[in-house]
PDB file of C-alpha atoms (C1' of nucleotides) in Angstrom:
ATOM      1  CA  MET F   1     -66.734  30.301 -24.912  1.00  0.00           C
ATOM      2  CA  GLY F   2     -67.863  27.077 -23.433  1.00  0.00           C
ATOM      3  CA  ILE F   3     -71.372  27.610 -24.719  1.00  0.00           C
ATOM      4  CA  THR F   4     -71.132  25.183 -27.603  1.00  0.00           C
ATOM      5  CA  ASP F   5     -74.607  23.823 -28.117  1.00  0.00           C
ATOM      6  CA  ILE F   6     -74.853  20.084 -27.768  1.00  0.00           C
ATOM      7  CA  THR F   7     -76.804  19.606 -30.991  1.00  0.00           C
ATOM      8  CA  THR F   8     -74.047  21.271 -32.984  1.00  0.00           C
ATOM      9  CA  THR F   9     -71.414  19.157 -31.275  1.00  0.00           C
ATOM     10  CA  LEU F  10     -73.260  15.879 -31.764  1.00  0.00           C
ATOM     11  CA  LYS F  11     -74.029  16.660 -35.408  1.00  0.00           C
ATOM     12  CA  ALA F  12     -70.366  17.415 -35.998  1.00  0.00           C
ATOM     13  CA  LEU F  13     -69.374  14.152 -34.332  1.00  0.00           C
ATOM     14  CA  SER F  14     -71.909  12.054 -36.170  1.00  0.00           C
ATOM     15  CA  ASP F  15     -69.837  11.855 -39.325  1.00  0.00           C
ATOM     16  CA  PRO F  16     -67.119   9.186 -39.528  1.00  0.00           C
ATOM     17  CA  ILE F  17     -64.758  11.331 -41.573  1.00  0.00           C
ATOM     18  CA  ARG F  18     -64.952  14.105 -39.008  1.00  0.00           C
ATOM     19  CA  ARG F  19     -64.305  11.656 -36.184  1.00  0.00           C
ATOM     20  CA  ASP F  20     -61.322  10.329 -38.093  1.00  0.00           C
ATOM     21  CA  ILE F  21     -60.007  13.864 -38.490  1.00  0.00           C
ATOM     22  CA  LEU F  22     -60.335  14.460 -34.756  1.00  0.00           C
ATOM     23  CA  ASN F  23     -58.538  11.235 -34.066  1.00  0.00           C
ATOM     24  CA  LEU F  24     -55.619  12.256 -36.227  1.00  0.00           C
ATOM     25  CA  LEU F  25     -55.438  15.632 -34.541  1.00  0.00           C
ATOM     26  CA  LYS F  26     -55.303  13.961 -31.162  1.00  0.00           C
ATOM     27  CA  LYS F  27     -51.797  12.819 -31.919  1.00  0.00           C
ATOM     28  CA  LYS F  28     -50.422  15.814 -33.741  1.00  0.00           C
ATOM     29  CA  ASN F  29     -51.474  19.101 -35.267  1.00  0.00           C
ATOM     30  CA  LEU F  30     -51.777  18.796 -39.021  1.00  0.00           C
ATOM     31  CA  THR F  31     -52.250  21.052 -42.015  1.00  0.00           C
ATOM     32  CA  ALA F  32     -55.285  20.830 -44.258  1.00  0.00           C
ATOM     33  CA  GLY F  33     -53.054  19.380 -46.951  1.00  0.00           C
ATOM     34  CA  GLU F  34     -51.586  16.697 -44.710  1.00  0.00           C
ATOM     35  CA  ILE F  35     -55.057  15.669 -43.673  1.00  0.00           C
ATOM     36  CA  ALA F  36     -56.224  15.686 -47.282  1.00  0.00           C
ATOM     37  CA  LEU F  37     -53.581  13.084 -48.179  1.00  0.00           C
ATOM     38  CA  LEU F  38     -55.236  10.648 -45.814  1.00  0.00           C
ATOM     39  CA  PHE F  39     -58.796  10.853 -47.103  1.00  0.00           C
ATOM     40  CA  PRO F  40     -60.359   9.824 -50.385  1.00  0.00           C
ATOM     41  CA  ILE F  41     -62.387  12.998 -50.792  1.00  0.00           C
ATOM     42  CA  SER F  42     -61.529  16.323 -52.391  1.00  0.00           C
ATOM     43  CA  LYS F  43     -59.845  19.156 -50.521  1.00  0.00           C
ATOM     44  CA  PRO F  44     -62.873  21.409 -50.767  1.00  0.00           C
ATOM     45  CA  SER F  45     -65.013  18.678 -49.227  1.00  0.00           C
ATOM     46  CA  LEU F  46     -62.531  18.329 -46.397  1.00  0.00           C
ATOM     47  CA  SER F  47     -62.468  22.073 -45.983  1.00  0.00           C
ATOM     48  CA  HIS F  48     -66.202  21.908 -45.431  1.00  0.00           C
ATOM     49  CA  HIS F  49     -65.672  19.318 -42.703  1.00  0.00           C
ATOM     50  CA  PHE F  50     -63.100  21.602 -41.062  1.00  0.00           C
ATOM     51  CA  THR F  51     -65.699  24.350 -41.020  1.00  0.00           C
ATOM     52  CA  VAL F  52     -68.224  22.075 -39.343  1.00  0.00           C
ATOM     53  CA  LEU F  53     -65.665  21.023 -36.742  1.00  0.00           C
ATOM     54  CA  LYS F  54     -64.626  24.618 -36.154  1.00  0.00           C
ATOM     55  CA  ASN F  55     -68.219  25.753 -35.725  1.00  0.00           C
ATOM     56  CA  ALA F  56     -68.610  23.051 -33.118  1.00  0.00           C
ATOM     57  CA  ASN F  57     -65.442  24.299 -31.436  1.00  0.00           C
ATOM     58  CA  LEU F  58     -63.977  20.843 -31.759  1.00  0.00           C
ATOM     59  CA  ILE F  59     -60.893  22.099 -33.551  1.00  0.00           C
ATOM     60  CA  GLY F  60     -58.914  25.315 -33.795  1.00  0.00           C
ATOM     61  CA  SER F  61     -56.838  26.577 -36.693  1.00  0.00           C
ATOM     62  CA  GLU F  62     -53.739  28.696 -37.027  1.00  0.00           C
ATOM     63  CA  ARG F  63     -52.187  29.919 -40.216  1.00  0.00           C
ATOM     64  CA  LYS F  64     -48.404  29.645 -40.530  1.00  0.00           C
ATOM     65  CA  GLY F  65     -47.323  31.009 -43.857  1.00  0.00           C
ATOM     66  CA  GLN F  66     -49.228  29.287 -46.600  1.00  0.00           C
ATOM     67  CA  LYS F  67     -50.311  26.455 -44.380  1.00  0.00           C
ATOM     68  CA  ILE F  68     -53.108  26.286 -41.876  1.00  0.00           C
ATOM     69  CA  TYR F  69     -52.556  24.020 -38.928  1.00  0.00           C
ATOM     70  CA  TYR F  70     -55.542  22.396 -37.310  1.00  0.00           C
ATOM     71  CA  SER F  71     -55.549  21.282 -33.688  1.00  0.00           C
ATOM     72  CA  LEU F  72     -57.917  19.359 -31.477  1.00  0.00           C
ATOM     73  CA  ASN F  73     -59.888  21.286 -28.898  1.00  0.00           C
ATOM     74  CA  ALA F  74     -60.264  18.542 -26.320  1.00  0.00           C
ATOM     75  CA  THR F  75     -62.228  20.754 -23.959  1.00  0.00           C
ATOM     76  CA  VAL F  76     -65.387  20.484 -25.970  1.00  0.00           C
ATOM     77  CA  PHE F  77     -65.296  16.705 -25.729  1.00  0.00           C
ATOM     78  CA  TYR F  78     -65.327  16.821 -22.028  1.00  0.00           C
ATOM     79  CA  GLU F  79     -68.086  19.391 -22.059  1.00  0.00           C
ATOM     80  CA  LEU F  80     -70.032  17.031 -24.275  1.00  0.00           C
ATOM     81  CA  LEU F  81     -69.364  14.036 -22.091  1.00  0.00           C
ATOM     82  CA  ASN F  82     -70.430  16.054 -19.095  1.00  0.00           C
ATOM     83  CA  ASP F  83     -73.605  17.160 -20.806  1.00  0.00           C
ATOM     84  CA  VAL F  84     -74.463  13.653 -21.900  1.00  0.00           C
ATOM     85  CA  LEU F  85     -73.696  12.266 -18.477  1.00  0.00           C
ATOM     86  CA  GLU F  86     -75.704  14.977 -16.779  1.00  0.00           C
ATOM     87  CA  THR F  87     -78.570  14.385 -19.108  1.00  0.00           C
ATOM     88  CA  PHE F  88     -78.601  10.633 -19.139  1.00  0.00           C
ATOM     89  CA  GLY F  89     -76.506   9.536 -16.202  1.00  0.00           C
ATOM     90  CA  GLU F  90     -78.155   7.371 -13.548  1.00  0.00           C
ATOM     91  CA  LYS F  91     -78.324   9.834 -10.707  1.00  0.00           C
ATOM     92  CA  ASN F  92     -79.611  12.827 -12.611  1.00  0.00           C
ATOM     93  CA  GLU F  93     -83.023  14.103 -11.562  1.00  0.00           C
ATOM     94  CA  ASN F  94     -83.181  17.169 -13.830  1.00  0.00           C
TER      95      ASN F  94
ATOM     96  CA  MET H   1     -76.507  -6.995 -29.645  1.00  0.00           C
ATOM     97  CA  GLY H   2     -74.066  -4.428 -28.474  1.00  0.00           C
ATOM     98  CA  ILE H   3     -72.850  -3.725 -31.972  1.00  0.00           C
ATOM     99  CA  THR H   4     -74.692  -0.463 -32.419  1.00  0.00           C
ATOM    100  CA  ASP H   5     -72.591   1.625 -34.735  1.00  0.00           C
ATOM    101  CA  ILE H   6     -71.481   4.897 -33.255  1.00  0.00           C
ATOM    102  CA  THR H   7     -72.490   6.986 -36.264  1.00  0.00           C
ATOM    103  CA  THR H   8     -76.073   5.752 -35.990  1.00  0.00           C
ATOM    104  CA  THR H   9     -76.114   6.477 -32.277  1.00  0.00           C
ATOM    105  CA  LEU H  10     -74.667   9.966 -32.617  1.00  0.00           C
ATOM    106  CA  LYS H  11     -77.012  10.834 -35.467  1.00  0.00           C
ATOM    107  CA  ALA H  12     -79.953   9.702 -33.397  1.00  0.00           C
ATOM    108  CA  LEU H  13     -78.755  11.802 -30.472  1.00  0.00           C
ATOM    109  CA  SER H  14     -78.101  14.886 -32.542  1.00  0.00           C
ATOM    110  CA  ASP H  15     -81.731  15.923 -32.644  1.00  0.00           C
ATOM    111  CA  PRO H  16     -83.128  17.885 -29.687  1.00  0.00           C
ATOM    112  CA  ILE H  17     -86.574  16.305 -29.912  1.00  0.00           C
ATOM    113  CA  ARG H  18     -85.066  12.855 -29.750  1.00  0.00           C
ATOM    114  CA  ARG H  19     -82.924  13.813 -26.767  1.00  0.00           C
ATOM    115  CA  ASP H  20     -86.017  15.188 -25.064  1.00  0.00           C
ATOM    116  CA  ILE H  21     -87.818  11.925 -25.704  1.00  0.00           C
ATOM    117  CA  LEU H  22     -84.951   9.986 -24.150  1.00  0.00           C
ATOM    118  CA  ASN H  23     -84.992  12.284 -21.166  1.00  0.00           C
ATOM    119  CA  LEU H  24     -88.660  11.674 -20.587  1.00  0.00           C
ATOM    120  CA  LEU H  25     -88.176   7.948 -20.863  1.00  0.00           C
ATOM    121  CA  LYS H  26     -85.433   8.093 -18.283  1.00  0.00           C
ATOM    122  CA  LYS H  27     -88.058   8.772 -15.649  1.00  0.00           C
ATOM    123  CA  LYS H  28     -90.844   6.541 -16.800  1.00  0.00           C
ATOM    124  CA  ASN H  29     -91.924   4.357 -19.690  1.00  0.00           C
ATOM    125  CA  LEU H  30     -94.442   6.163 -21.850  1.00  0.00           C
ATOM    126  CA  THR H  31     -96.770   5.394 -24.704  1.00  0.00           C
ATOM    127  CA  ALA H  32     -96.437   7.027 -28.100  1.00  0.00           C
ATOM    128  CA  GLY H  33     -99.614   8.974 -27.355  1.00  0.00           C
ATOM    129  CA  GLU H  34     -98.379  10.239 -23.993  1.00  0.00           C
ATOM    130  CA  ILE H  35     -95.182  11.418 -25.601  1.00  0.00           C
ATOM    131  CA  ALA H  36     -97.108  13.024 -28.443  1.00  0.00           C
ATOM    132  CA  LEU H  37     -99.008  15.205 -25.969  1.00  0.00           C
ATOM    133  CA  LEU H  38     -95.727  16.786 -24.933  1.00  0.00           C
ATOM    134  CA  PHE H  39     -94.419  17.781 -28.354  1.00  0.00           C
ATOM    135  CA  PRO H  40     -95.656  20.286 -30.895  1.00  0.00           C
ATOM    136  CA  ILE H  41     -95.231  17.970 -33.876  1.00  0.00           C
ATOM    137  CA  SER H  42     -97.572  15.442 -35.426  1.00  0.00           C
ATOM    138  CA  LYS H  43     -97.815  11.844 -34.278  1.00  0.00           C
ATOM    139  CA  PRO H  44     -96.441  10.484 -37.546  1.00  0.00           C
ATOM    140  CA  SER H  45     -93.423  12.759 -37.197  1.00  0.00           C
ATOM    141  CA  LEU H  46     -92.866  11.489 -33.688  1.00  0.00           C
ATOM    142  CA  SER H  47     -93.278   7.951 -34.889  1.00  0.00           C
ATOM    143  CA  HIS H  48     -90.434   8.626 -37.282  1.00  0.00           C
ATOM    144  CA  HIS H  49     -88.279   9.745 -34.353  1.00  0.00           C
ATOM    145  CA  PHE H  50     -89.168   6.558 -32.464  1.00  0.00           C
ATOM    146  CA  THR H  51     -87.966   4.572 -35.450  1.00  0.00           C
ATOM    147  CA  VAL H  52     -84.666   6.427 -35.481  1.00  0.00           C
ATOM    148  CA  LEU H  53     -84.206   5.857 -31.770  1.00  0.00           C
ATOM    149  CA  LYS H  54     -85.112   2.194 -32.104  1.00  0.00           C
ATOM    150  CA  ASN H  55     -82.672   1.693 -34.960  1.00  0.00           C
ATOM    151  CA  ALA H  56     -80.002   3.181 -32.741  1.00  0.00           C
ATOM    152  CA  ASN H  57     -81.042   0.782 -29.984  1.00  0.00           C
ATOM    153  CA  LEU H  58     -81.573   3.749 -27.721  1.00  0.00           C
ATOM    154  CA  ILE H  59     -85.130   2.738 -26.914  1.00  0.00           C
ATOM    155  CA  GLY H  60     -87.176  -0.415 -26.832  1.00  0.00           C
ATOM    156  CA  SER H  61     -90.896  -0.829 -27.373  1.00  0.00           C
ATOM    157  CA  GLU H  62     -93.534  -3.177 -26.068  1.00  0.00           C
ATOM    158  CA  ARG H  63     -97.124  -3.317 -27.125  1.00  0.00           C
ATOM    159  CA  LYS H  64     -99.730  -3.627 -24.400  1.00  0.00           C
ATOM    160  CA  GLY H  65    -103.148  -3.788 -25.951  1.00  0.00           C
ATOM    161  CA  GLN H  66    -103.684  -0.805 -28.189  1.00  0.00           C
ATOM    162  CA  LYS H  67    -100.792   1.083 -26.690  1.00  0.00           C
ATOM    163  CA  ILE H  68     -97.098   0.787 -27.309  1.00  0.00           C
ATOM    164  CA  TYR H  69     -94.840   1.560 -24.407  1.00  0.00           C
ATOM    165  CA  TYR H  70     -91.424   2.961 -25.097  1.00  0.00           C
ATOM    166  CA  SER H  71     -88.538   2.539 -22.699  1.00  0.00           C
ATOM    167  CA  LEU H  72     -85.001   3.840 -22.500  1.00  0.00           C
ATOM    168  CA  ASN H  73     -82.188   1.456 -23.302  1.00  0.00           C
ATOM    169  CA  ALA H  74     -79.521   2.959 -21.075  1.00  0.00           C
ATOM    170  CA  THR H  75     -76.947   0.383 -22.123  1.00  0.00           C
ATOM    171  CA  VAL H  76     -76.319   2.038 -25.452  1.00  0.00           C
ATOM    172  CA  PHE H  77     -75.494   5.326 -23.739  1.00  0.00           C
ATOM    173  CA  TYR H  78     -72.751   3.733 -21.805  1.00  0.00           C
ATOM    174  CA  GLU H  79     -71.483   1.974 -24.874  1.00  0.00           C
ATOM    175  CA  LEU H  80     -71.416   5.344 -26.592  1.00  0.00           C
ATOM    176  CA  LEU H  81     -69.650   7.040 -23.718  1.00  0.00           C
ATOM    177  CA  ASN H  82     -67.135   4.236 -23.696  1.00  0.00           C
ATOM    178  CA  ASP H  83     -66.565   4.530 -27.396  1.00  0.00           C
ATOM    179  CA  VAL H  84     -66.159   8.283 -27.238  1.00  0.00           C
ATOM    180  CA  LEU H  85     -63.848   8.027 -24.274  1.00  0.00           C
ATOM    181  CA  GLU H  86     -61.823   5.298 -25.936  1.00  0.00           C
ATOM    182  CA  THR H  87     -61.558   7.314 -29.075  1.00  0.00           C
ATOM    183  CA  PHE H  88     -60.854  10.689 -27.620  1.00  0.00           C
ATOM    184  CA  GLY H  89     -59.784  10.112 -24.045  1.00  0.00           C
ATOM    185  CA  GLU H  90     -56.317  11.264 -23.019  1.00  0.00           C
ATOM    186  CA  LYS H  91     -54.567   7.931 -22.580  1.00  0.00           C
ATOM    187  CA  ASN H  92     -55.746   6.268 -25.755  1.00  0.00           C
ATOM    188  CA  GLU H  93     -53.027   5.353 -28.230  1.00  0.00           C
ATOM    189  CA  ASN H  94     -55.199   3.592 -30.862  1.00  0.00           C
TER     190      ASN H  94
ATOM    191  C1'  DT L   1     -44.650  41.183 -60.757  1.00  0.00           C
ATOM    192  C1'  DT L   2     -45.410  36.591 -62.104  1.00  0.00           C
ATOM    193  C1'  DA L   3     -45.655  31.983 -60.889  1.00  0.00           C
ATOM    194  C1'  DT L   4     -46.624  28.591 -57.602  1.00  0.00           C
ATOM    195  C1'  DC L   5     -48.462  26.386 -53.600  1.00  0.00           C
ATOM    196  C1'  DA L   6     -52.077  25.879 -49.866  1.00  0.00           C
ATOM    197  C1'  DT L   7     -56.498  26.464 -48.804  1.00  0.00           C
ATOM    198  C1'  DT L   8     -61.152  28.258 -49.081  1.00  0.00           C
ATOM    199  C1'  DT L   9     -65.359  29.968 -51.395  1.00  0.00           C
ATOM    200  C1'  DA L  10     -68.926  29.572 -54.914  1.00  0.00           C
ATOM    201  C1'  DG L  11     -72.147  27.148 -57.321  1.00  0.00           C
ATOM    202  C1'  DA L  12     -74.237  22.782 -58.848  1.00  0.00           C
ATOM    203  C1'  DT L  13     -76.221  18.322 -57.712  1.00  0.00           C
ATOM    204  C1'  DA L  14     -77.620  13.856 -55.524  1.00  0.00           C
ATOM    205  C1'  DG L  15     -79.053  12.047 -51.340  1.00  0.00           C
ATOM    206  C1'  DT L  16     -80.844  12.497 -46.611  1.00  0.00           C
ATOM    207  C1'  DT L  17     -83.809  14.455 -43.016  1.00  0.00           C
ATOM    208  C1'  DG L  18     -87.820  16.049 -40.725  1.00  0.00           C
ATOM    209  C1'  DG L  19     -92.041  17.761 -41.198  1.00  0.00           C
ATOM    210  C1'  DC L  20     -96.963  17.254 -43.027  1.00  0.00           C
ATOM    211  C1'  DT L  21    -101.681  14.846 -44.366  1.00  0.00           C
ATOM    212  C1'  DA L  22    -104.046  10.776 -45.601  1.00  0.00           C
ATOM    213  C1'  DA L  23    -104.438   5.972 -45.434  1.00  0.00           C
ATOM    214  C1'  DA L  24    -103.416   1.550 -43.360  1.00  0.00           C
ATOM    215  C1'  DT L  25    -102.828  -1.627 -39.457  1.00  0.00           C
ATOM    216  C1'  DA L  26    -103.602  -3.434 -34.797  1.00  0.00           C
ATOM    217  C1'  DT L  27    -106.325  -3.844 -30.838  1.00  0.00           C
ATOM    218  C1'  DC L  28    -110.275  -3.396 -27.914  1.00  0.00           C
ATOM    219  C1'  DT L  29    -115.252  -2.989 -26.982  1.00  0.00           C
ATOM    220  C1'  DA L  30    -120.040  -3.185 -27.979  1.00  0.00           C
TER     221       DA L  30
ATOM    222  C1'  DT S   1    -118.921  -7.442 -37.204  1.00  0.00           C
ATOM    223  C1'  DA S   2    -118.702  -2.456 -36.758  1.00  0.00           C
ATOM    224  C1'  DG S   3    -116.859   1.435 -34.490  1.00  0.00           C
ATOM    225  C1'  DA S   4    -113.444   3.689 -31.758  1.00  0.00           C
ATOM    226  C1'  DT S   5    -108.686   4.325 -30.296  1.00  0.00           C
ATOM    227  C1'  DA S   6    -103.550   4.040 -30.801  1.00  0.00           C
ATOM    228  C1'  DT S   7     -99.930   3.954 -33.692  1.00  0.00           C
ATOM    229  C1'  DT S   8     -97.465   3.324 -37.981  1.00  0.00           C
ATOM    230  C1'  DT S   9     -96.742   3.457 -43.024  1.00  0.00           C
ATOM    231  C1'  DA S  10     -96.918   5.835 -47.468  1.00  0.00           C
ATOM    232  C1'  DG S  11     -96.225   9.559 -50.212  1.00  0.00           C
ATOM    233  C1'  DC S  12     -95.053  14.285 -50.711  1.00  0.00           C
ATOM    234  C1'  DC S  13     -92.153  18.392 -50.109  1.00  0.00           C
ATOM    235  C1'  DA S  14     -88.806  21.920 -48.347  1.00  0.00           C
ATOM    236  C1'  DA S  15     -84.530  22.311 -46.133  1.00  0.00           C
ATOM    237  C1'  DC S  16     -80.095  20.518 -45.203  1.00  0.00           C
ATOM    238  C1'  DT S  17     -75.740  17.762 -46.121  1.00  0.00           C
ATOM    239  C1'  DA S  18     -71.828  15.962 -48.522  1.00  0.00           C
ATOM    240  C1'  DT S  19     -69.811  15.759 -52.521  1.00  0.00           C
ATOM    241  C1'  DC S  20     -67.791  17.630 -56.843  1.00  0.00           C
ATOM    242  C1'  DT S  21     -65.284  21.090 -60.170  1.00  0.00           C
ATOM    243  C1'  DA S  22     -63.887  25.661 -61.058  1.00  0.00           C
ATOM    244  C1'  DA S  23     -62.651  30.005 -59.413  1.00  0.00           C
ATOM    245  C1'  DA S  24     -60.916  33.028 -55.787  1.00  0.00           C
ATOM    246  C1'  DT S  25     -57.838  34.251 -51.954  1.00  0.00           C
ATOM    247  C1'  DG S  26     -53.488  34.361 -49.250  1.00  0.00           C
ATOM    248  C1'  DA S  27     -48.728  33.728 -48.874  1.00  0.00           C
ATOM    249  C1'  DT S  28     -44.122  32.733 -50.532  1.00  0.00           C
ATOM    250  C1'  DA S  29     -40.434  32.658 -53.871  1.00  0.00           C
ATOM    251  C1'  DA S  30     -38.198  33.675 -58.248  1.00  0.00           C
TER     252       DA S  30
END
DNA sequence: TTATCATTTAGATAGTTGGCTAAATATCTA
DNA sequence: TAGATATTTAGCCAACTATCTAAATGATAA
């Protein structure tokens, strides 16, 4: 918890489709199927992206009946921003 | 100028060696050779990383005689932070 | 239990990445 | 010009990534 490695996070974020997914989830939790309607790639490919985002702790998932709802985990963003700021911010002396 | 695409920047940042290079450059401009002394990979491999960082506008380079000095381009960090904040920050409504 | 719907897992493949060695380029000095 | 130094480019390869289709899993409904 909270120990999401920055490389994993940045790799997850460095794909436009995954950033788009996160953006959608910012507004509203969505099922895999709802998300799939909005992208021009296959459901299995999207499922792979969900896995990457989950491994980076950027999203969470909860099954409700047949559907799985995905939600944004905003915390990890702020951890990332903190890390990047700490690492590259002006006042940092390591 | 200023139109560094966020995917390129994040991809460049998502490698620990490249982040280490940026960290070193935060303190002091360094030549390719000086940087090479600090990493356990070959000079050509490092040169490849310099290219990635340059393409992402994260570093600049200036030849002085035989040596090439690399320097951090802090601007792109703040552009990135802005972009990420704009995209994922709480108040954003896209 | 059979069918159906939602999603993931498995397996294949094309493209990208990051490493290497060897060769090329650029600069300085003798 | 020749030799030495600094760095990059070229070419190769193994590992990883993103995509696909087909098959498997999980859950609901008839």
